[in-house]
Short mmCIF file of C-alpha atoms and ligand atoms in Angstrom, two decimals:
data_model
loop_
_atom_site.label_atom_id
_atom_site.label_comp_id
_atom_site.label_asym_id
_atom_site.label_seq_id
_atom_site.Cartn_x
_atom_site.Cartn_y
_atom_site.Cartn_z
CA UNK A 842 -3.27 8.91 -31.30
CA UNK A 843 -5.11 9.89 -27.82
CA UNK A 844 -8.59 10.32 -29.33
CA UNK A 845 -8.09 6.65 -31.62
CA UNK A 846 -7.61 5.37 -28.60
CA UNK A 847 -10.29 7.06 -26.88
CA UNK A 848 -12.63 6.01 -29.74
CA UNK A 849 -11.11 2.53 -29.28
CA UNK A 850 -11.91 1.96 -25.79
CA UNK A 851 -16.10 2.49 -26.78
CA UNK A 852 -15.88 -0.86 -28.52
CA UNK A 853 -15.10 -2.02 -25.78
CA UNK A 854 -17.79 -3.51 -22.07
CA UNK A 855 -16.10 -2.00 -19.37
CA UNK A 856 -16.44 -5.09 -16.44
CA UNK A 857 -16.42 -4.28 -12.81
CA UNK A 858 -16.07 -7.74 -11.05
CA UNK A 859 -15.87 -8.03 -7.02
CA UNK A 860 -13.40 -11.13 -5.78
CA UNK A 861 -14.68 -11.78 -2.45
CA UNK A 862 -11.84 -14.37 -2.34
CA UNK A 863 -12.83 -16.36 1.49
CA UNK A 864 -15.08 -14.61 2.76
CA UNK A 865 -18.57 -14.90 3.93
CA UNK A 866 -21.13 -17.84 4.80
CA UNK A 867 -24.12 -18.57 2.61
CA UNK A 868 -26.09 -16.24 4.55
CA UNK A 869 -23.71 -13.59 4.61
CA UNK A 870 -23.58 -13.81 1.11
CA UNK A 871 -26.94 -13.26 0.55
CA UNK A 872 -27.04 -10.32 2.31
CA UNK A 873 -24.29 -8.71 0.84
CA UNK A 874 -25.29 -9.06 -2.55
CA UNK A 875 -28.81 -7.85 -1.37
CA UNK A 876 -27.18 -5.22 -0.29
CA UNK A 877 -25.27 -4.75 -3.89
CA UNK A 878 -28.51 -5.24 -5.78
CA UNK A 879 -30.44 -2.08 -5.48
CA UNK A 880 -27.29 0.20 -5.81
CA UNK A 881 -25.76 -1.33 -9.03
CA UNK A 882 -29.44 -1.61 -10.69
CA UNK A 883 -29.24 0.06 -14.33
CA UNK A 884 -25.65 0.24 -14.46
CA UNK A 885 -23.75 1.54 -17.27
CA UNK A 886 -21.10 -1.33 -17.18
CA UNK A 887 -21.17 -5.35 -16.57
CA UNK A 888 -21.45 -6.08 -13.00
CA UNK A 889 -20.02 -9.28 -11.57
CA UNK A 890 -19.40 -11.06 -8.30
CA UNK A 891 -17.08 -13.96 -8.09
CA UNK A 892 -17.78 -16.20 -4.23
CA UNK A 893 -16.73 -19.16 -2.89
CA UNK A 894 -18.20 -22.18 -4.35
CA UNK A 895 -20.27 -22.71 -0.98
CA UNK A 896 -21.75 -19.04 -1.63
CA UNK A 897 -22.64 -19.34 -5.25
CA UNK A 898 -26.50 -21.41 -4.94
CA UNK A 899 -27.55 -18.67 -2.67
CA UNK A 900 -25.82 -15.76 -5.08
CA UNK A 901 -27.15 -17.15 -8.07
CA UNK A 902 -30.25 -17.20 -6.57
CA UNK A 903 -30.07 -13.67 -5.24
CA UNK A 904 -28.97 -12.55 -8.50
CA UNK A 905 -31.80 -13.97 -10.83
CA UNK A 906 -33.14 -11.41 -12.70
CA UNK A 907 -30.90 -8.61 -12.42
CA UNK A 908 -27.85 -8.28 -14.85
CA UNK A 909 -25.30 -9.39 -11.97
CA UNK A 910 -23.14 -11.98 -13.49
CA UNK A 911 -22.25 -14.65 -11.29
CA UNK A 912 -18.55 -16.48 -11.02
CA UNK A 913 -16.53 -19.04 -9.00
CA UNK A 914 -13.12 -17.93 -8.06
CA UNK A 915 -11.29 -20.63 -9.88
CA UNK A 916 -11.87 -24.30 -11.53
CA UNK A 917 -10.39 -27.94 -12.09
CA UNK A 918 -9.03 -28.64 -16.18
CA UNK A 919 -10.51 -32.01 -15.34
CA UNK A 920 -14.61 -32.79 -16.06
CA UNK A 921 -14.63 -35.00 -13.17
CA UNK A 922 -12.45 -37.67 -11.66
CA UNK A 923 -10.19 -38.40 -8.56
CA UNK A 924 -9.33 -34.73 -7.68
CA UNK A 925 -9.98 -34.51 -3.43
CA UNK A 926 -11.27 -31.05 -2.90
CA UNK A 927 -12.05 -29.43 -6.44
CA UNK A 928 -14.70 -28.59 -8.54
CA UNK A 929 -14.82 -28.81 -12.35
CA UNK A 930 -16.16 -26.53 -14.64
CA UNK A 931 -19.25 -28.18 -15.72
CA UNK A 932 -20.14 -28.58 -12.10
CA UNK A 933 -20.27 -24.78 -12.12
CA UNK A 934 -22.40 -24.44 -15.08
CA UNK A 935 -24.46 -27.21 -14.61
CA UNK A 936 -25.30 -24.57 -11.38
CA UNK A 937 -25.70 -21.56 -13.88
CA UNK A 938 -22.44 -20.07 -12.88
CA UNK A 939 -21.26 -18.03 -15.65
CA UNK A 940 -17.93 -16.80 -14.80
CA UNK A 941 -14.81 -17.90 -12.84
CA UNK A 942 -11.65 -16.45 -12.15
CA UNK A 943 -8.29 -18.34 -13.26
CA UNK A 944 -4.78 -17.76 -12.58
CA UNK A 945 -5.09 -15.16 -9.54
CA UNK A 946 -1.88 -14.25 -7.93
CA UNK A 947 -2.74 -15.90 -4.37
CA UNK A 948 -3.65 -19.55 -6.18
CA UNK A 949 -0.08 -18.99 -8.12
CA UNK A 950 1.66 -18.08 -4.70
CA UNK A 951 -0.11 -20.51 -2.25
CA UNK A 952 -1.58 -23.25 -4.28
CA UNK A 953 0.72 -23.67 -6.52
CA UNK A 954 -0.91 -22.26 -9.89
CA UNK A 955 1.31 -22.23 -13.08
CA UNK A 956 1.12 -20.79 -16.50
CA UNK A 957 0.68 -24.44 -17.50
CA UNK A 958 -2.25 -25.24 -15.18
CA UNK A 959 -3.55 -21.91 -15.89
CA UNK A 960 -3.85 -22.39 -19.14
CA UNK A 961 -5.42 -26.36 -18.61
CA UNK A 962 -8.26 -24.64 -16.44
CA UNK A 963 -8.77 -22.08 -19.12
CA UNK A 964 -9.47 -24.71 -21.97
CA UNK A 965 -11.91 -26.61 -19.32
CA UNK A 966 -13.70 -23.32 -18.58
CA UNK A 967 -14.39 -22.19 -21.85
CA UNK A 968 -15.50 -25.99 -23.16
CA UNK A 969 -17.95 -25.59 -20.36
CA UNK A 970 -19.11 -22.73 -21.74
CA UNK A 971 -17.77 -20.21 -18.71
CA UNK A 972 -16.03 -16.39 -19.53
CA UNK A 973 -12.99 -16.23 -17.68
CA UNK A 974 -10.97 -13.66 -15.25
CA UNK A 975 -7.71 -14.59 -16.13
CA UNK A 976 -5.36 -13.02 -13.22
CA UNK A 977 -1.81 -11.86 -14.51
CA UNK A 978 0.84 -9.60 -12.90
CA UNK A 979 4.27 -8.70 -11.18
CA UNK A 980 5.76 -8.98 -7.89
CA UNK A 981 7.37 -6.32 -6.50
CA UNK A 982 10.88 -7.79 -7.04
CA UNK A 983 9.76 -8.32 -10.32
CA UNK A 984 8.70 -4.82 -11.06
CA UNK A 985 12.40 -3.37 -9.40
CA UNK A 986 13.86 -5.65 -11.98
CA UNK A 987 12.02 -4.15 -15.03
CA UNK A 988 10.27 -7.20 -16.51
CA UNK A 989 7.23 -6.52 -15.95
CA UNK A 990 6.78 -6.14 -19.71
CA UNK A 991 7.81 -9.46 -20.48
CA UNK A 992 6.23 -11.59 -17.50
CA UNK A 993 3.16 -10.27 -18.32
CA UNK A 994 3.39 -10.72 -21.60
CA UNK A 995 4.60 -14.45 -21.20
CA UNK A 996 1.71 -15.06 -18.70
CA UNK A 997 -0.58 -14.04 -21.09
CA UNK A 998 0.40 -15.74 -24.08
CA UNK A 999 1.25 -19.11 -21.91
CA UNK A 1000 -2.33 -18.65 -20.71
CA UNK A 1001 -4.12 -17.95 -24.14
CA UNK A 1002 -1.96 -20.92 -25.71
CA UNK A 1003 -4.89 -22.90 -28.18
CA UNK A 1004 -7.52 -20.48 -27.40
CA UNK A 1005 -9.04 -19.35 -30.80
CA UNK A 1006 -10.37 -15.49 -31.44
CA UNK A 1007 -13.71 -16.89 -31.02
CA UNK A 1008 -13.14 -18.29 -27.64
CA UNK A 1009 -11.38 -14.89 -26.79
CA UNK A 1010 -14.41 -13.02 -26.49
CA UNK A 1011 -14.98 -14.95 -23.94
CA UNK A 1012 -11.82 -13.89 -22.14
CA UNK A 1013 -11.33 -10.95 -20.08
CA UNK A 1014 -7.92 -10.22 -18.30
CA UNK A 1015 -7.46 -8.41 -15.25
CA UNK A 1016 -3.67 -6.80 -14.75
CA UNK A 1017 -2.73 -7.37 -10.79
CA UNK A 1018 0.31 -6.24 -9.84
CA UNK A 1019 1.13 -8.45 -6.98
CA UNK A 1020 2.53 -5.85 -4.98
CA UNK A 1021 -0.99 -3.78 -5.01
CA UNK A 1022 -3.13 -6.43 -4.18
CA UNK A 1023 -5.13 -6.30 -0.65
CA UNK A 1024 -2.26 -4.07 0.47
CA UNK A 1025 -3.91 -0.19 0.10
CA UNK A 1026 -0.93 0.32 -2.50
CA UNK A 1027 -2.69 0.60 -5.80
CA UNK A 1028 -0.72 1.25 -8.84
CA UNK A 1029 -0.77 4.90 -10.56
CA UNK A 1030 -3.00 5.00 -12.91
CA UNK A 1031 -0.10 5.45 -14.98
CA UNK A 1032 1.22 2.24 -14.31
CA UNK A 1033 -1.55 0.37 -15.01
CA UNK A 1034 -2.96 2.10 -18.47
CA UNK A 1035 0.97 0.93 -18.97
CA UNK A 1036 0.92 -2.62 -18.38
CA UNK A 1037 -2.92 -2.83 -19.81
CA UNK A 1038 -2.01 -1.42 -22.35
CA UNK A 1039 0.79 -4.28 -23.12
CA UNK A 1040 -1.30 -7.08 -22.71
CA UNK A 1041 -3.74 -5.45 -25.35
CA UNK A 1042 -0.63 -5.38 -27.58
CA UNK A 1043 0.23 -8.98 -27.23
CA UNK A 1044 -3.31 -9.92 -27.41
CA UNK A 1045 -2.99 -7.49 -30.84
CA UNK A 1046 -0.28 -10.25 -31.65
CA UNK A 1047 -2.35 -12.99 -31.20
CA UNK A 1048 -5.40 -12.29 -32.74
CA UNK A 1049 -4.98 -8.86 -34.47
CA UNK A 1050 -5.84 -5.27 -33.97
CA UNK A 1051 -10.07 -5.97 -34.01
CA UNK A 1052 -9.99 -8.65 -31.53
CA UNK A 1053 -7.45 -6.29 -29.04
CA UNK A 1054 -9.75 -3.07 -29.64
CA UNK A 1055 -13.03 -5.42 -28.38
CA UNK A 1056 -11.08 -6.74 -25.65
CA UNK A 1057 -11.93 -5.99 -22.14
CA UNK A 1058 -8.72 -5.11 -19.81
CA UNK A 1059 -9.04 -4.59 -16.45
CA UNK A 1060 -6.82 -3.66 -13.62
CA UNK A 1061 -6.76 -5.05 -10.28
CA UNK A 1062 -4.94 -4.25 -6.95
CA UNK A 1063 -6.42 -1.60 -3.77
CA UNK A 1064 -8.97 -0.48 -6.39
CA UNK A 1065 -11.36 1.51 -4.64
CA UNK A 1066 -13.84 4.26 -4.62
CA UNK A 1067 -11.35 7.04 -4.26
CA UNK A 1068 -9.34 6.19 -7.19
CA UNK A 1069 -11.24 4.11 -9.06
CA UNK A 1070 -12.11 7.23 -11.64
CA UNK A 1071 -8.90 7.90 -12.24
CA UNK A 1072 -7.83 4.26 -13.06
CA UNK A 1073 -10.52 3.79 -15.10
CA UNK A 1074 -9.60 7.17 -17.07
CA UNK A 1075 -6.93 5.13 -18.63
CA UNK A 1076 -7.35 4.43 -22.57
CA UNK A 1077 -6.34 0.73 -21.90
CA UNK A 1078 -8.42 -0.06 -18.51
CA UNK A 1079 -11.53 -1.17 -19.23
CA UNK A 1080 -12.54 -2.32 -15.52
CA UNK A 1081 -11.69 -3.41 -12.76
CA UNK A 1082 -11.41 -6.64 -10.48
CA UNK A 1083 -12.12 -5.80 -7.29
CA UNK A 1084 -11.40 -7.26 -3.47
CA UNK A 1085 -11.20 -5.82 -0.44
CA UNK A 1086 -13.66 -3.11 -1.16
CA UNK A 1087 -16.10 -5.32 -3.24
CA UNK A 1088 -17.17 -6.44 0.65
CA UNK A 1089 -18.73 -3.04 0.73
CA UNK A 1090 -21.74 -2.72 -1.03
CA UNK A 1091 -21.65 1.22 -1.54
CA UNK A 1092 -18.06 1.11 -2.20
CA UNK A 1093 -18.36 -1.20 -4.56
CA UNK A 1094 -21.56 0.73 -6.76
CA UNK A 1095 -19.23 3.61 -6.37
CA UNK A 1096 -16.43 2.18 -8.44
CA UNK A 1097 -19.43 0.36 -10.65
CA UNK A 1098 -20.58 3.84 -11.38
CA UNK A 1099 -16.64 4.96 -11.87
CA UNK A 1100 -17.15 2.34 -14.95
CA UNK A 1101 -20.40 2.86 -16.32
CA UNK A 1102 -20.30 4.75 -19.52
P1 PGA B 1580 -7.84 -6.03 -3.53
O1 PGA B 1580 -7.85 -7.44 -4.30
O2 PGA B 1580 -8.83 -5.15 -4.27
O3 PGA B 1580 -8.31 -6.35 -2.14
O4 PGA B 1580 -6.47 -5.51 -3.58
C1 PGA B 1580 -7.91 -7.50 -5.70
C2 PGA B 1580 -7.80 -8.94 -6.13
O5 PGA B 1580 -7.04 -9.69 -5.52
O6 PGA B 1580 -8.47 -9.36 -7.08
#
């Protein structure tokens, strides 16, 4: 059962993606992912940084060249219209954006977010042509009352609603416990093969046992160099989405390297 599983997670592109959530100024940005550049160069794993929309012209431009993917940190379901503030999908591409992050826990606990308008800014992202982050996971209280099982599994399959197996290879999803994020509390590694490993079941569900081995799982939450490894050592975590210690550039090729096969 181990070693199928083992064998399993080789069909699979481990993804290391730093959040840098807000933080940074254009130029700021451009140094840090100068700094990023040179120490993730040949690595064994996909490399991505998601920025804030201001940051992205001078990442993208940074990044040209290298394999660094480049993502926004979330997007409108609408292509354009009367929508103060946001920015659609195509606007990203149109850019050369590639990725963006939906559905993270701080956009469901301060802005609002749903499973509903997650799953509206998924369908705009992929008809733009973007891959997607798609952010799911607990709160503590949550957790103490033992459905973490089924609130991920509803968040997932609210989230995926009318997304075909094509489109899902498009899709990666990154397991946050709420509880773990930006606090220094990660998860045991234990704790989140446990939970990957349950979305990868109810994406098994949805789309069968091929499209769940080729999926990409990642965990997210106070990942960092120190215990990146042993995350990572999980059968069901394929990478990780990273914040606090994306910031640092040699932190951050640390836990790229933790990933690279
Ligand atoms: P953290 O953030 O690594 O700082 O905990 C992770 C995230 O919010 O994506």
């Amino acid at each position: 059962m181990k070693g199928e599983k083992h064998m399993n997670k080789e069909l699979r592109k481990a993804v290391i993606a730093g959040n840098w959530k807000m933080n940074k100024t254009p130029d700021e940005a451009k140094e840090l992912i100068e700094g990023i550049k040179p120490l993730v160069k040949g690595a064994g794993c996909g490399v991505v940084v998601c920025v804030p929309y201001v940051d992205l012209a001078a990442v993208l431009e940074a990044a040209k060249g290298t394999s660094i993917g480049v993502g926004a940190e979330n997007c409108h379901w609408a292509n354009s219209g009367a929508f103060t503030g946001e920015v659609s999908a195509p606007m990203l591409t149109s850019m050369g954006v590639q990725y963006v992050i939906i559905g993270h826990s701080e956009r469901r606990t301060y802005f609002g977010e749903t499973d509903e308008t997650v799953n509206k800014r998924i369908r705009a992202a992929l008809d733009a042509g973007l891959n997607v982050i798609l952010c799911v996971g607990e709160s503590l209280a949550q957790r103490e009352q033992g459905v973490t099982g089924e609130l991920v599994a509803m968040q997932t399959k609210i989230a995926l609603g009318g997304v075909s197996k094509e489109e899902l290879k498009r899709i990666i999803i990154a397991y946050e416990p709420i509880w773990a994020i930006g606090t220094g509390k990660t998860a045991t590694a234990q704790q989140a093969g446990e939970v990957c490993g349950i979305i990868r079941s109810v994406v098994a569900g949805l789309y069968g046992k091929d499209a769940a081995d080729a999926f990409t799982v990642q965990y997210g939450g106070s990942m960092n160099a120190k215990n990146a490894a042993d995350l990572l050592a999980q059968p069901d975590v394929d990478g990780g989405l990273i914040g606090g210690a994306s910031l640092k550039p040699a932190d951050f090729a640390e836990i790229v390297k933790a990933a690279s096969k």
